[in-house]
Structure formats: C-alpha cells, structure tokens
Amino acid sequence: MSKRDELIEKYAADIKDKFGENPDMDLLTKVAVGLGPAIYNLDASKVSGGDDKELETVKNNFLIKKLGMADSPKLMEAINSVIDKYGRSNKNKHRAVIYYQLARHFGKESVYN
C-alpha cells in the first residue's frame, strides 16, 4: 500500500470515528490528491482549529478559490461547525478530512469530477 493510500485510510477512519459517516472514498481520494504534497508535510497536512489565521486560509484558499464560493459569514460558520464536530481539542485535524467535509456540506463534490 502506498503512503498516499495509507493516509487516505487514516482520513476515512477519522470520518467514521469523528463524524459517524461512511466516507465517499472516491471523493476523499480526489480531495487528498488535490492537496498534493501537502498531505505528506506534518504541519501543512493539519488544520489548527484555534488559529483564526489558519481558518481564514481555509476559507480563502479552499472555499472561495477552489470551490468558487462567494465570501459570506456562512463560510466561517461551516468551517467552525466542521471543526467542532472533529473536536476542537483534537490536535490531529487532517486538512483532507476538513476539506472533504466542507465540500460535502456545500454540495460542491462536482468540483472534484
């Protein structure tokens, strides 16, 4: 199994354990591939839920640029909702899982097709 496949399995386990959902493995794989080499970097592969600057980066770089969303308070509400479900105190909030959850939340799975 490749390193990427191992990481995707870890992300899938997080989605099952933290969100109580069976992940769409095709979408999860596309999200992970879309993150490129960032998934292999310990710092870049995680999102700090307590860092407002980090959450702004998720909003600007992913929701607005990647998913094509218009800036509104709903974006940060959605990010905070995902962070809360993941567990604010959880130090290992994987970026791929957060992006996956946000893409599903906004019905933007088609961006990855």
PDB file of C-alpha atoms in Angstrom:
ATOM      1  CA  MET A   1       0.000   0.000   0.000  1.00  0.00           C
ATOM      2  CA  SER A   2       1.367   3.412  -0.938  1.00  0.00           C
ATOM      3  CA  LYS A   3       1.905   6.187   1.584  1.00  0.00           C
ATOM      4  CA  ARG A   4      -0.971   8.117  -0.007  1.00  0.00           C
ATOM      5  CA  ASP A   5      -3.296   5.108   0.312  1.00  0.00           C
ATOM      6  CA  GLU A   6      -2.300   4.744   3.975  1.00  0.00           C
ATOM      7  CA  LEU A   7      -3.119   8.407   4.606  1.00  0.00           C
ATOM      8  CA  ILE A   8      -6.460   8.115   2.818  1.00  0.00           C
ATOM      9  CA  GLU A   9      -7.328   5.111   5.013  1.00  0.00           C
ATOM     10  CA  LYS A  10      -6.443   7.216   8.077  1.00  0.00           C
ATOM     11  CA  TYR A  11      -8.698  10.029   6.816  1.00  0.00           C
ATOM     12  CA  ALA A  12     -11.529   7.546   6.205  1.00  0.00           C
ATOM     13  CA  ALA A  13     -11.171   6.239   9.767  1.00  0.00           C
ATOM     14  CA  ASP A  14     -11.405   9.812  11.093  1.00  0.00           C
ATOM     15  CA  ILE A  15     -14.593  10.422   9.099  1.00  0.00           C
ATOM     16  CA  LYS A  16     -16.105   7.236  10.541  1.00  0.00           C
ATOM     17  CA  ASP A  17     -14.918   7.853  14.119  1.00  0.00           C
ATOM     18  CA  LYS A  18     -15.343  11.617  14.458  1.00  0.00           C
ATOM     19  CA  PHE A  19     -18.293  12.285  12.145  1.00  0.00           C
ATOM     20  CA  GLY A  20     -20.107   8.936  12.277  1.00  0.00           C
ATOM     21  CA  GLU A  21     -20.258   8.725   8.487  1.00  0.00           C
ATOM     22  CA  ASN A  22     -19.162   6.222   5.892  1.00  0.00           C
ATOM     23  CA  PRO A  23     -16.876   8.233   3.612  1.00  0.00           C
ATOM     24  CA  ASP A  24     -17.250   8.502  -0.135  1.00  0.00           C
ATOM     25  CA  MET A  25     -13.825   7.002  -0.868  1.00  0.00           C
ATOM     26  CA  ASP A  26     -13.765   8.341  -4.434  1.00  0.00           C
ATOM     27  CA  LEU A  27     -14.327  11.920  -3.254  1.00  0.00           C
ATOM     28  CA  LEU A  28     -11.937  11.522  -0.311  1.00  0.00           C
ATOM     29  CA  THR A  29      -9.221  10.246  -2.654  1.00  0.00           C
ATOM     30  CA  LYS A  30      -9.768  13.179  -5.033  1.00  0.00           C
ATOM     31  CA  VAL A  31      -9.579  15.675  -2.151  1.00  0.00           C
ATOM     32  CA  ALA A  32      -6.336  14.097  -0.908  1.00  0.00           C
ATOM     33  CA  VAL A  33      -4.827  14.070  -4.414  1.00  0.00           C
ATOM     34  CA  GLY A  34      -5.922  17.692  -4.845  1.00  0.00           C
ATOM     35  CA  LEU A  35      -3.890  18.660  -1.789  1.00  0.00           C
ATOM     36  CA  GLY A  36      -0.777  17.329  -3.490  1.00  0.00           C
ATOM     37  CA  PRO A  37       2.412  17.055  -1.450  1.00  0.00           C
ATOM     38  CA  ALA A  38       0.833  18.957   1.475  1.00  0.00           C
ATOM     39  CA  ILE A  39      -0.625  15.683   2.812  1.00  0.00           C
ATOM     40  CA  TYR A  40       2.911  14.406   3.442  1.00  0.00           C
ATOM     41  CA  ASN A  41       4.001  17.506   5.389  1.00  0.00           C
ATOM     42  CA  LEU A  42       3.230  17.173   9.097  1.00  0.00           C
ATOM     43  CA  ASP A  43       2.346  20.855   9.523  1.00  0.00           C
ATOM     44  CA  ALA A  44       0.602  21.504   6.187  1.00  0.00           C
ATOM     45  CA  SER A  45      -1.490  18.332   6.444  1.00  0.00           C
ATOM     46  CA  LYS A  46      -3.243  19.528   9.604  1.00  0.00           C
ATOM     47  CA  VAL A  47      -5.550  22.450  10.418  1.00  0.00           C
ATOM     48  CA  SER A  48      -5.311  24.259  13.740  1.00  0.00           C
ATOM     49  CA  GLY A  49      -8.874  24.868  14.861  1.00  0.00           C
ATOM     50  CA  GLY A  50      -7.810  27.521  17.363  1.00  0.00           C
ATOM     51  CA  ASP A  51      -5.841  29.628  14.906  1.00  0.00           C
ATOM     52  CA  ASP A  52      -8.068  32.265  13.302  1.00  0.00           C
ATOM     53  CA  LYS A  53      -5.464  32.972  10.620  1.00  0.00           C
ATOM     54  CA  GLU A  54      -5.425  29.276   9.681  1.00  0.00           C
ATOM     55  CA  LEU A  55      -9.229  29.189   9.448  1.00  0.00           C
ATOM     56  CA  GLU A  56      -9.163  32.299   7.227  1.00  0.00           C
ATOM     57  CA  THR A  57      -6.707  30.450   4.974  1.00  0.00           C
ATOM     58  CA  VAL A  58      -9.123  27.505   4.718  1.00  0.00           C
ATOM     59  CA  LYS A  59     -11.913  29.934   3.854  1.00  0.00           C
ATOM     60  CA  ASN A  60      -9.940  31.924   1.262  1.00  0.00           C
ATOM     61  CA  ASN A  61      -7.853  29.203  -0.381  1.00  0.00           C
ATOM     62  CA  PHE A  62     -10.327  26.359  -0.317  1.00  0.00           C
ATOM     63  CA  LEU A  63     -13.898  27.618  -0.084  1.00  0.00           C
ATOM     64  CA  ILE A  64     -13.510  30.777  -2.159  1.00  0.00           C
ATOM     65  CA  LYS A  65     -10.707  29.896  -4.610  1.00  0.00           C
ATOM     66  CA  LYS A  66     -11.127  26.125  -5.016  1.00  0.00           C
ATOM     67  CA  LEU A  67     -14.880  25.697  -4.553  1.00  0.00           C
ATOM     68  CA  GLY A  68     -15.820  29.078  -6.044  1.00  0.00           C
ATOM     69  CA  MET A  69     -17.935  30.190  -3.087  1.00  0.00           C
ATOM     70  CA  ALA A  70     -18.847  33.838  -2.501  1.00  0.00           C
ATOM     71  CA  ASP A  71     -17.460  35.258   0.747  1.00  0.00           C
ATOM     72  CA  SER A  72     -20.123  35.343   3.458  1.00  0.00           C
ATOM     73  CA  PRO A  73     -20.409  34.628   7.187  1.00  0.00           C
ATOM     74  CA  LYS A  74     -21.837  31.201   6.267  1.00  0.00           C
ATOM     75  CA  LEU A  75     -18.362  30.078   5.174  1.00  0.00           C
ATOM     76  CA  MET A  76     -16.776  30.587   8.593  1.00  0.00           C
ATOM     77  CA  GLU A  77     -19.877  29.128  10.275  1.00  0.00           C
ATOM     78  CA  ALA A  78     -19.424  25.962   8.215  1.00  0.00           C
ATOM     79  CA  ILE A  79     -15.698  25.773   8.984  1.00  0.00           C
ATOM     80  CA  ASN A  80     -16.383  26.153  12.710  1.00  0.00           C
ATOM     81  CA  SER A  81     -19.138  23.540  12.535  1.00  0.00           C
ATOM     82  CA  VAL A  82     -16.742  21.017  10.965  1.00  0.00           C
ATOM     83  CA  ILE A  83     -14.007  21.888  13.495  1.00  0.00           C
ATOM     84  CA  ASP A  84     -16.486  21.432  16.370  1.00  0.00           C
ATOM     85  CA  LYS A  85     -17.614  18.023  15.066  1.00  0.00           C
ATOM     86  CA  TYR A  86     -13.979  16.986  14.564  1.00  0.00           C
ATOM     87  CA  GLY A  87     -13.227  18.070  18.130  1.00  0.00           C
ATOM     88  CA  ARG A  88     -11.563  21.398  18.884  1.00  0.00           C
ATOM     89  CA  SER A  89      -9.188  19.741  21.343  1.00  0.00           C
ATOM     90  CA  ASN A  90      -8.157  17.102  18.776  1.00  0.00           C
ATOM     91  CA  LYS A  91      -4.626  18.059  17.714  1.00  0.00           C
ATOM     92  CA  ASN A  92      -4.760  15.947  14.550  1.00  0.00           C
ATOM     93  CA  LYS A  93      -7.413  17.573  12.416  1.00  0.00           C
ATOM     94  CA  HIS A  94      -6.429  16.453   8.937  1.00  0.00           C
ATOM     95  CA  ARG A  95      -6.801  19.083   6.213  1.00  0.00           C
ATOM     96  CA  ALA A  96      -8.106  16.467   3.748  1.00  0.00           C
ATOM     97  CA  VAL A  97     -10.912  15.487   6.140  1.00  0.00           C
ATOM     98  CA  ILE A  98     -11.905  19.119   6.741  1.00  0.00           C
ATOM     99  CA  TYR A  99     -11.874  19.901   3.015  1.00  0.00           C
ATOM    100  CA  TYR A 100     -13.871  16.735   2.309  1.00  0.00           C
ATOM    101  CA  GLN A 101     -16.475  17.673   4.921  1.00  0.00           C
ATOM    102  CA  LEU A 102     -16.721  21.258   3.637  1.00  0.00           C
ATOM    103  CA  ALA A 103     -17.106  20.127   0.017  1.00  0.00           C
ATOM    104  CA  ARG A 104     -19.954  17.835   1.103  1.00  0.00           C
ATOM    105  CA  HIS A 105     -21.511  20.496   3.350  1.00  0.00           C
ATOM    106  CA  PHE A 106     -21.794  22.914   0.447  1.00  0.00           C
ATOM    107  CA  GLY A 107     -22.703  20.253  -2.147  1.00  0.00           C
ATOM    108  CA  LYS A 108     -19.556  21.031  -4.135  1.00  0.00           C
ATOM    109  CA  GLU A 109     -18.413  17.449  -4.767  1.00  0.00           C
ATOM    110  CA  SER A 110     -18.644  18.137  -8.508  1.00  0.00           C
ATOM    111  CA  VAL A 111     -15.563  20.384  -8.266  1.00  0.00           C
ATOM    112  CA  TYR A 112     -13.579  17.130  -7.972  1.00  0.00           C
ATOM    113  CA  ASN A 113     -15.126  15.422 -11.030  1.00  0.00           C
TER     114      ASN A 113
END
